[in-house]
XYZ file of C-alpha atoms in Angstrom:
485
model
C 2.770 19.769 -27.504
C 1.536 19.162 -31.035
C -2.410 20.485 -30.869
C -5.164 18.348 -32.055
C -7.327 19.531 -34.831
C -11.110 19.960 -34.022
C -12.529 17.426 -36.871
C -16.114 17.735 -37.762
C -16.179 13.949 -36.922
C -15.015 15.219 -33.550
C -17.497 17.183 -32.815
C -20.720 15.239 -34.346
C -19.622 12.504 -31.740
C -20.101 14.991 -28.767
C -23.523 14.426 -30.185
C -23.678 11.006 -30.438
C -27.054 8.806 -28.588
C -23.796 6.780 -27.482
C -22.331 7.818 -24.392
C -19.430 6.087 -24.490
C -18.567 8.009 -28.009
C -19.726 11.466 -26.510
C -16.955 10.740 -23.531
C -14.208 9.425 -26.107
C -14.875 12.442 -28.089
C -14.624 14.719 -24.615
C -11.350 13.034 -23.642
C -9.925 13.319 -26.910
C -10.269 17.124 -27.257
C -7.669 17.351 -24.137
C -4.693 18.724 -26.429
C -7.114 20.605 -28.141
C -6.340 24.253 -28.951
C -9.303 27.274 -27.162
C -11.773 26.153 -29.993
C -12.091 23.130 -28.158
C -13.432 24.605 -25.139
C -16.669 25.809 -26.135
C -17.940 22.670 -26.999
C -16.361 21.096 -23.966
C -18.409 23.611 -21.962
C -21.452 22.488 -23.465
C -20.536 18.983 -22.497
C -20.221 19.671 -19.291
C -24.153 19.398 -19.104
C -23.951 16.123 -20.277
C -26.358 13.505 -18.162
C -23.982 11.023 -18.280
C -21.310 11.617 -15.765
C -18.644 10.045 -17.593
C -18.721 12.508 -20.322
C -18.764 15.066 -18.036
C -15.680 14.264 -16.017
C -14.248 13.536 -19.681
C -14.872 17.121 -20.681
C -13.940 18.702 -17.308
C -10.560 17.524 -17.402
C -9.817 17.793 -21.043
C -10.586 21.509 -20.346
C -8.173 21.703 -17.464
C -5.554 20.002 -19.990
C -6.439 22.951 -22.618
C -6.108 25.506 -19.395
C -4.579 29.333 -20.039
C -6.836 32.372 -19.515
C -9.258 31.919 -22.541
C -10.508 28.660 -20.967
C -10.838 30.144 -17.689
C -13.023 33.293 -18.554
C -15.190 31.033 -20.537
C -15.298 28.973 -17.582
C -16.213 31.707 -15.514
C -20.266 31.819 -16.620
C -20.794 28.408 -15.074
C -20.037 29.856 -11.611
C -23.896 31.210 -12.004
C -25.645 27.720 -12.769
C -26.715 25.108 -10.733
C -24.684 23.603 -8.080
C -23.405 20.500 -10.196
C -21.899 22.865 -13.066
C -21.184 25.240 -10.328
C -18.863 22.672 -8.405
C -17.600 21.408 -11.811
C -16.097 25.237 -12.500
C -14.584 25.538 -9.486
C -13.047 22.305 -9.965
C -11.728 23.277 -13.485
C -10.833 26.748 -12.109
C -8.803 25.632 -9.531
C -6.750 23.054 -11.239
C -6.372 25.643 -14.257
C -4.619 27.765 -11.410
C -3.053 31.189 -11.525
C -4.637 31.554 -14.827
C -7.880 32.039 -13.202
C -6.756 34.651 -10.547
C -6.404 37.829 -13.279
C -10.072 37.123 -13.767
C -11.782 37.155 -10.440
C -11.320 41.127 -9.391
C -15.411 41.983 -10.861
C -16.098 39.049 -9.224
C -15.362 40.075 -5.569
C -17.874 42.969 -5.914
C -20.086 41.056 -7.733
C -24.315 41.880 -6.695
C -24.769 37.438 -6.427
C -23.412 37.041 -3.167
C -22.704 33.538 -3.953
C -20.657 34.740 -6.724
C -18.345 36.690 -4.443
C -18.079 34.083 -1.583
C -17.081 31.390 -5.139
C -14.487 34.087 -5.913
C -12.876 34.716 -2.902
C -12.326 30.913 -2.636
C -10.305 30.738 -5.341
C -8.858 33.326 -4.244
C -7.840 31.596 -1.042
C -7.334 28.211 -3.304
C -4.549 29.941 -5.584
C -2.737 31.512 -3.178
C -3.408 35.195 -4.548
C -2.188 36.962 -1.637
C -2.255 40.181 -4.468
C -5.143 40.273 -3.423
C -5.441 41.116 0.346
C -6.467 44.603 0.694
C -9.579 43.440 -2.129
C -10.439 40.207 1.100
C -9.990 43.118 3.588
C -12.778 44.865 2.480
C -15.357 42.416 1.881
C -14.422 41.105 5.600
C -15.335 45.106 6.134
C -17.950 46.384 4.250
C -19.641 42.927 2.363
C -23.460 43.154 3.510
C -23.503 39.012 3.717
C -22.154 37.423 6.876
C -21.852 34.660 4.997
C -18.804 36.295 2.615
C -17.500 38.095 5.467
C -16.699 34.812 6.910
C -15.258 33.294 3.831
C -13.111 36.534 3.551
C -11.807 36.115 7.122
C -11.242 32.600 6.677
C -8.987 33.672 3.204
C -6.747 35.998 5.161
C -5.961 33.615 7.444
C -5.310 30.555 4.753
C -3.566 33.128 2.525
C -1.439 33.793 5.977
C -2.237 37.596 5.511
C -0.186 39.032 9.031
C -0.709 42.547 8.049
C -4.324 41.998 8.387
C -4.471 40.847 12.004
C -5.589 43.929 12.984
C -8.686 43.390 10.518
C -9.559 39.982 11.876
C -9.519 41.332 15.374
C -11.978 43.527 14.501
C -13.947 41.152 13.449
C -14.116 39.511 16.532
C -17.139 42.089 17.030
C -19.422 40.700 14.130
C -21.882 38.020 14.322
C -21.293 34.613 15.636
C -20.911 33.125 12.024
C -17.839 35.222 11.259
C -16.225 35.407 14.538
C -15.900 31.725 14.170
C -14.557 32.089 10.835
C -11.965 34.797 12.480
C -11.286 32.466 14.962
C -10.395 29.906 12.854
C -7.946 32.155 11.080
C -6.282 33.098 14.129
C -5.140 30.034 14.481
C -3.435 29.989 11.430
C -1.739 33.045 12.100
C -1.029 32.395 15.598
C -0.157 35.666 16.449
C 0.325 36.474 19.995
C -1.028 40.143 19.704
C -4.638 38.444 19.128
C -5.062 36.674 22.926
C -5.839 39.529 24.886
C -9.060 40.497 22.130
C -9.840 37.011 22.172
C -9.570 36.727 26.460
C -12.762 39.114 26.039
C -14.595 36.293 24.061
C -14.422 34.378 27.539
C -17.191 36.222 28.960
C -19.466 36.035 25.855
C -22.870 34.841 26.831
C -22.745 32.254 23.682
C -21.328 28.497 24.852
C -20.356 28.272 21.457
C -18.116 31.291 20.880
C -16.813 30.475 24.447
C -15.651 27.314 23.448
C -14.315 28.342 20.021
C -12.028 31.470 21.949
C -11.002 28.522 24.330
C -9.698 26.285 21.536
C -7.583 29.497 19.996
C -5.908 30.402 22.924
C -4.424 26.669 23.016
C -3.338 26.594 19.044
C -1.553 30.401 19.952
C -0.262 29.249 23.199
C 1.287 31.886 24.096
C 2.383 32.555 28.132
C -0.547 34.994 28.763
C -3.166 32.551 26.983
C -2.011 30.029 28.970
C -2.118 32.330 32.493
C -5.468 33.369 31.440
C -6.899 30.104 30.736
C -5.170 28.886 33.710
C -7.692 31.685 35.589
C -10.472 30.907 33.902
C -10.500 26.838 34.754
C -11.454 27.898 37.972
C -14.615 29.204 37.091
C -15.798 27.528 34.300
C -18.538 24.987 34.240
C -18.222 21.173 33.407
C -19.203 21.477 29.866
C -16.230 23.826 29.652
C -13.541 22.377 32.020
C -12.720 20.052 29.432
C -11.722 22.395 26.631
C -9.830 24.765 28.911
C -7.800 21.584 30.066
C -6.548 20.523 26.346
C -5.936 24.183 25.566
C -3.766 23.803 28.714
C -1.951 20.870 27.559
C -1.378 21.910 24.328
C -0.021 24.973 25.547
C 2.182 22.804 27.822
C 0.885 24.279 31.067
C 1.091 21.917 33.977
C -2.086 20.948 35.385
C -3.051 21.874 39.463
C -3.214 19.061 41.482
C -4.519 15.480 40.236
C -8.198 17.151 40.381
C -9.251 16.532 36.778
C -8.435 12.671 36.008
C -12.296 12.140 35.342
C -12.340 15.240 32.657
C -9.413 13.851 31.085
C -10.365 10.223 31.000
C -13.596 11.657 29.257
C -11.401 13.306 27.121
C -9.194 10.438 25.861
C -11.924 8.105 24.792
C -13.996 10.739 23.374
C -11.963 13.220 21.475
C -12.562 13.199 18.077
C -8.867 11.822 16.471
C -5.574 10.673 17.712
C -4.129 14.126 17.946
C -6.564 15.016 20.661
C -6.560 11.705 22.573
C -2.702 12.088 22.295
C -2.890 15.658 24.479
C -5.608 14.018 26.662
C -3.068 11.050 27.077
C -0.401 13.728 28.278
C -1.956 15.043 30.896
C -3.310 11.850 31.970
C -0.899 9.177 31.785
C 0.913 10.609 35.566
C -2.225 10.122 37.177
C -4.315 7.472 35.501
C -5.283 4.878 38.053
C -5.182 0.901 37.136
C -8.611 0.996 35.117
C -7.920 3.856 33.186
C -4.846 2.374 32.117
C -7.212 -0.477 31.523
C -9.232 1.332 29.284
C -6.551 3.624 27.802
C -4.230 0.122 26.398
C -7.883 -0.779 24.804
C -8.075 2.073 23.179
C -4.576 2.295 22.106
C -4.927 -1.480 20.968
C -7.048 -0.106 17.983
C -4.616 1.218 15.961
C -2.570 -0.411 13.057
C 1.239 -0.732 13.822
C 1.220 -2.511 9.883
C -0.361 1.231 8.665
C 2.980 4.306 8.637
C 0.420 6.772 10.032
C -0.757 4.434 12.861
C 2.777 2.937 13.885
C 3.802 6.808 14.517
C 1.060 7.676 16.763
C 1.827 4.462 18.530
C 5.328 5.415 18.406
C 4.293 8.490 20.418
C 1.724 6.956 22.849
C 4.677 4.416 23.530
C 6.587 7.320 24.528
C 4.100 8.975 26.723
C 3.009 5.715 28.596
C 6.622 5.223 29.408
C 6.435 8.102 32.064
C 3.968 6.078 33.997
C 4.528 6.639 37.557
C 3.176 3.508 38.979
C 5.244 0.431 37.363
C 3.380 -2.001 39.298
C 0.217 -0.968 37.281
C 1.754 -1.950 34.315
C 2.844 -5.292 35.685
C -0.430 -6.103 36.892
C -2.278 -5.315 33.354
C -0.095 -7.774 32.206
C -2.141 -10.692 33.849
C -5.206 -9.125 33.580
C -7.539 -11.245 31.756
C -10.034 -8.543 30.813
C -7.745 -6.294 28.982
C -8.372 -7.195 25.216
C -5.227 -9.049 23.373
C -4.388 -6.028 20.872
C -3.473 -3.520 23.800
C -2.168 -6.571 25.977
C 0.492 -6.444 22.813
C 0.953 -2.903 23.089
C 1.617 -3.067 26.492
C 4.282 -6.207 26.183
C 6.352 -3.998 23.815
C 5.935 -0.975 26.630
C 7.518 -3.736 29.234
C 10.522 -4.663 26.907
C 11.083 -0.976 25.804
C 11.080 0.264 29.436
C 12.957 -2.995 29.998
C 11.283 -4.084 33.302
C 12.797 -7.202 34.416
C 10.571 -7.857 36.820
C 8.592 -9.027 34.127
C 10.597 -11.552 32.956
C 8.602 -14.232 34.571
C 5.647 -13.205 33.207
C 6.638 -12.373 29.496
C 8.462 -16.343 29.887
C 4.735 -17.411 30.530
C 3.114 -14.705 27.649
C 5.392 -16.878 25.382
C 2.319 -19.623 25.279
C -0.449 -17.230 24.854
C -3.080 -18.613 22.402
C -2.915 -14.843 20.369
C 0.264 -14.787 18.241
C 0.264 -11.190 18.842
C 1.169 -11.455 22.413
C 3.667 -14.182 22.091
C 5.907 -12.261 19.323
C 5.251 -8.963 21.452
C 6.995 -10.908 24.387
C 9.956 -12.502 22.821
C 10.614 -9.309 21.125
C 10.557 -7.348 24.753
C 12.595 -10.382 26.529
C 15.323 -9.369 23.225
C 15.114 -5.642 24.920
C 15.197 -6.557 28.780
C 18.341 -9.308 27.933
C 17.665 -10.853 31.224
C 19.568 -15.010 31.132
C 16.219 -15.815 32.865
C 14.254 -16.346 29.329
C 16.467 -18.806 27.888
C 14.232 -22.211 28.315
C 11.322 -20.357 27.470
C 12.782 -18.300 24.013
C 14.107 -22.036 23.524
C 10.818 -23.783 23.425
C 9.731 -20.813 21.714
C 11.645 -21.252 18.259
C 9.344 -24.527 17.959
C 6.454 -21.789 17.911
C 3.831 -22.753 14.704
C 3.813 -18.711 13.683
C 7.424 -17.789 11.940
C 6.998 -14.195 13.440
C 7.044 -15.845 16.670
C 9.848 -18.057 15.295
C 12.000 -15.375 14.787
C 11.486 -12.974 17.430
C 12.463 -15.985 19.695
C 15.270 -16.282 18.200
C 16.243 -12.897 17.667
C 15.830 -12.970 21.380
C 18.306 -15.724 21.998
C 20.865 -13.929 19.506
C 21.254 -11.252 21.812
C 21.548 -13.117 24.880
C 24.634 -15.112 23.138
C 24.353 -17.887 25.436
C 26.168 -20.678 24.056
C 23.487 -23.190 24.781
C 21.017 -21.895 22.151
C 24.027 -22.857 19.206
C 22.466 -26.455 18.902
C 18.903 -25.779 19.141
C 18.955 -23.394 16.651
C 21.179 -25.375 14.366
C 18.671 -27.675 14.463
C 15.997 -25.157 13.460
C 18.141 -24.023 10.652
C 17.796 -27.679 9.164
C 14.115 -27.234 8.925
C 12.836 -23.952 8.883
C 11.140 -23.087 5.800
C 11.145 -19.581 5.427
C 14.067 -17.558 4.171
C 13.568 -13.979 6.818
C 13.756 -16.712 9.916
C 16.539 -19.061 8.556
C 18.562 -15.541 8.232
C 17.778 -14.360 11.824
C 18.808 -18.106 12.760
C 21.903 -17.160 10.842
C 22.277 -13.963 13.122
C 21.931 -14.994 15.856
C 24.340 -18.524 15.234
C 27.421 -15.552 14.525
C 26.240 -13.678 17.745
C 26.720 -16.341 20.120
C 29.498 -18.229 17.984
C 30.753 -17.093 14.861
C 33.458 -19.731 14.595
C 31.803 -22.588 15.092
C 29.107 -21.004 12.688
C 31.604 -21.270 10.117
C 31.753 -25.442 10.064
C 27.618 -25.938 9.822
C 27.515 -24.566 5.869
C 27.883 -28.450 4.701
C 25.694 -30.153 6.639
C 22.688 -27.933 5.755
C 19.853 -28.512 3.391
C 19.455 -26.733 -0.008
C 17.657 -23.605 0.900
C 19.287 -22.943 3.825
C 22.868 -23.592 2.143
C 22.086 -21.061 -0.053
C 21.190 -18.467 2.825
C 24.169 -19.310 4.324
C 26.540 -18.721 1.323
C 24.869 -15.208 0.831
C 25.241 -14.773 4.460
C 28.891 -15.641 4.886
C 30.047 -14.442 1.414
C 28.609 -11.368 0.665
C 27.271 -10.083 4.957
C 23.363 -10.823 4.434
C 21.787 -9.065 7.075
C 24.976 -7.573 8.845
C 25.086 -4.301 9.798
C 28.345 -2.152 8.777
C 30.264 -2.830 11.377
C 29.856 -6.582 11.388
C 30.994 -7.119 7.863
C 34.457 -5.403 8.679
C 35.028 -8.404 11.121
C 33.383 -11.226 9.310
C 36.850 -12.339 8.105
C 36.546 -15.060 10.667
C 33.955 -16.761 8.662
C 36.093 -16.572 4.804
């Protein structure tokens, strides 16, 4: 990369009563050669923030070692230029690491704790032994615990010996330790951490409680298993997610209430997902209620969201009591959202003793609903539907549109042909008039083959794509659609 020459011009606009000149001038020193950083540096104490992210990332373009030691002073100033180096340092990257050795012995202790975060950041496992004895010897708790945490980001197995230790130091760092354990998740650390059970502190009760489930090894989970017995309410909660994140079966049906707390007060979907777990075999009709409420605030649009549903679907599915599920259905007080979530649950575990109801779902005022049950009549394939998916495909929503007829596509009875010729005459939208199109060749595909003249010019141009070049067919049905050329 060709470097650009540090004009005079250049620099008397870092000076500039304009701000938007100063930053122009910042950003434009970014291929600059190492004379540029100096006066980046200095604009770094800019008061106008723009400049200052100008110059900060012009002098993680110029990067390399000089930039970095000259970077290094700023670790010592106030916390905005402090947070700005350790921005710059980090993106510069391993650059940085061959200067930070002074720094972990450094007399500022907030110098060493800065150094052994990058140190953590960068990945500089070279330096280990250098985290091992600050987690040792360093007079601050405060860098002890920032070493601890290091060894167990920087995934530092030889040191486990170290961290366990540790375990013996102040509250501040044992968390810290604990926290690496985690990471480590070495089986060799549960019986030192089983000791932590009878701490006097809540706090570092709870936090040993939590680490035993992430480990999970067999004695973690026989110890923990021991130790529900005794513990108090606050407590009985943690030990049972440890326990189902370990995968230890729960005694008895004893702790529904604990686990119902659990569910709709975990913090995140990961933890409502173990709560669910142990749960789901024992929930009664009202916290299946409330658990489908829950469940009904998440996104199926959003990737993340649609694969934690994905998962809850899964879980739910091992309801015991299938009558529960029934009943929800025609509960009025569950909200509309889970009342959707729960229609899909029907058609996946394809309950046809449901039929009935899903026929009747098919008119509910919340589109929601009446697309969730035409698309779980399309799973459950029960002849029943038919008049209902048929009055459906008149539905003012085209998602309901075509889930109806989706629906009747893979029941293939003949007496859907007509009605949804009929549709195909009118229907506006191109995905619909191709599911029409689908499920015509399901139920018929000869006598799909006559309708191409009689139909309008959108939908005659659907159906040439369709019939011509297999719009919407999977492999296997374009090696047979002969029948249609």
């Amino acid at each position: 990369m060709i470097k650009t020459k540090i004009s005079s011009r250049v620099l008397k606009s870092l000076s500039s009563s304009d701000a938007s000149k100063r930053r122009a001038a910042a950003d434009s020193l970014a291929n600059g050669d190492v004379r540029a950083v100096y006066p980046l540096i200095q604009a770094l104490k800019d008061p106008h923030p723009g400049v200052q992210e100008a110059a900060a990332s012009s002098l993680i373009s110029i990067g390399g070692e000089v930039t970095a030691w000259m970077v290094l002073p700023l670790l010592r100033e106030e916390a905005l230029l402090s947070n700005m180096a350790m921005v710059i340092l980090r993106e510069i990257g391993p650059a940085t690491l061959r200067h930070l050795s002074p720094l972990l012995r450094d007399k500022d202790d907030d110098i060493r704790k800065f150094a052994i975060e990058l140190v953590a950041d960068l990945g500089g496992r070279e330096y280990m032994d250098k985290l091992v004895e600050r987690l040792k010897w360093d007079l601050n708790p405060n860098v002890r615990a920032v070493a601890a945490k290091a060894l167990g980001d920087l995934r530092c197995h030889e040191t486990l010996p170290n961290l366990v230790a540790a375990l013996k130091d102040v509250e501040w760092v044992r968390f810290a330790v604990l926290e690496s354990l985690c990471l480590l998740k070495d089986a060799e650390a549960v019986e030192p951490i089983l000791e932590l059970l009878n701490d006097p502190s809540s706090t570092t009760r709870r936090f040993a409680i939590e680490t035993l489930g992430v480990i999970g090894s067999p004695l973690a989970g026989k110890a923990l298993l021991s130790f529900l017995e005794k513990t108090n309410e606050n407590e009985r909660r943690v030990v049972l997610m440890s326990l189902l994140r370990i995968g230890i079966p729960l005694p008895g049906g004893r702790y529904s209430e604990d686990l119902f707390a659990a569910f709709l007060e975990e913090d995140g979907w990961e933890n409502k997902i173990i709560a669910l777990r142990g749960l789901v075999g024992i929930a009664d009709r009202d916290a299946l209620r409330a658990i489908f409420d829950k469940v009904g605030s998440l996104d199926a649009t959003n990737p993340h969201d649609e694969e934690i549903l994905r998962t809850i679907k899964e879980i739910l599915s091992c309801c015991s009591n299938r009558k529960f599920l029934l009943d929800l259905m025609e509960d009025p007080t569950l909200r509309f959202r889970g009342k959707a979530v729960l229609t899909e649950l029907v058609g996946e575990l394809q309950l046809g003793e449901a039929v009935c109801i899903l026929v009747a779902m098919l008119r509910d005022d919340a589109r929601d609903i009446r697309r969730a049950a035409a698309y779980a009549l399309e799973r459950i394939g029960d002849e029943r539907a038919l008049e209902g998916l048929l009055d459906s495909i008149a539905d003012h929503d085209s998602g309901v549109r075509k889930a109806s007829v989706s629906a009747l596509g893979a029941l293939k009875k003949k007496e859907a042909f007509d009605p949804l010729k009929s549709l195909l005459q009118e229907e506006p939208y191109v995905d619909v008039i191709e599911e029409i199109l689908r499920a015509l060749y399901a139920i018929d595909p000869c006598a799909m083959s006559g309708i191409g003249d009689a139909l309008g010019e959108q939908a005659k141009g659907v159906y040439d794509a369709f019939v011509h070049g297999g719009v919407g067919l999977s492999a296997a049905e374009k090696t047979t659609d002969d029948i249609l050329r």
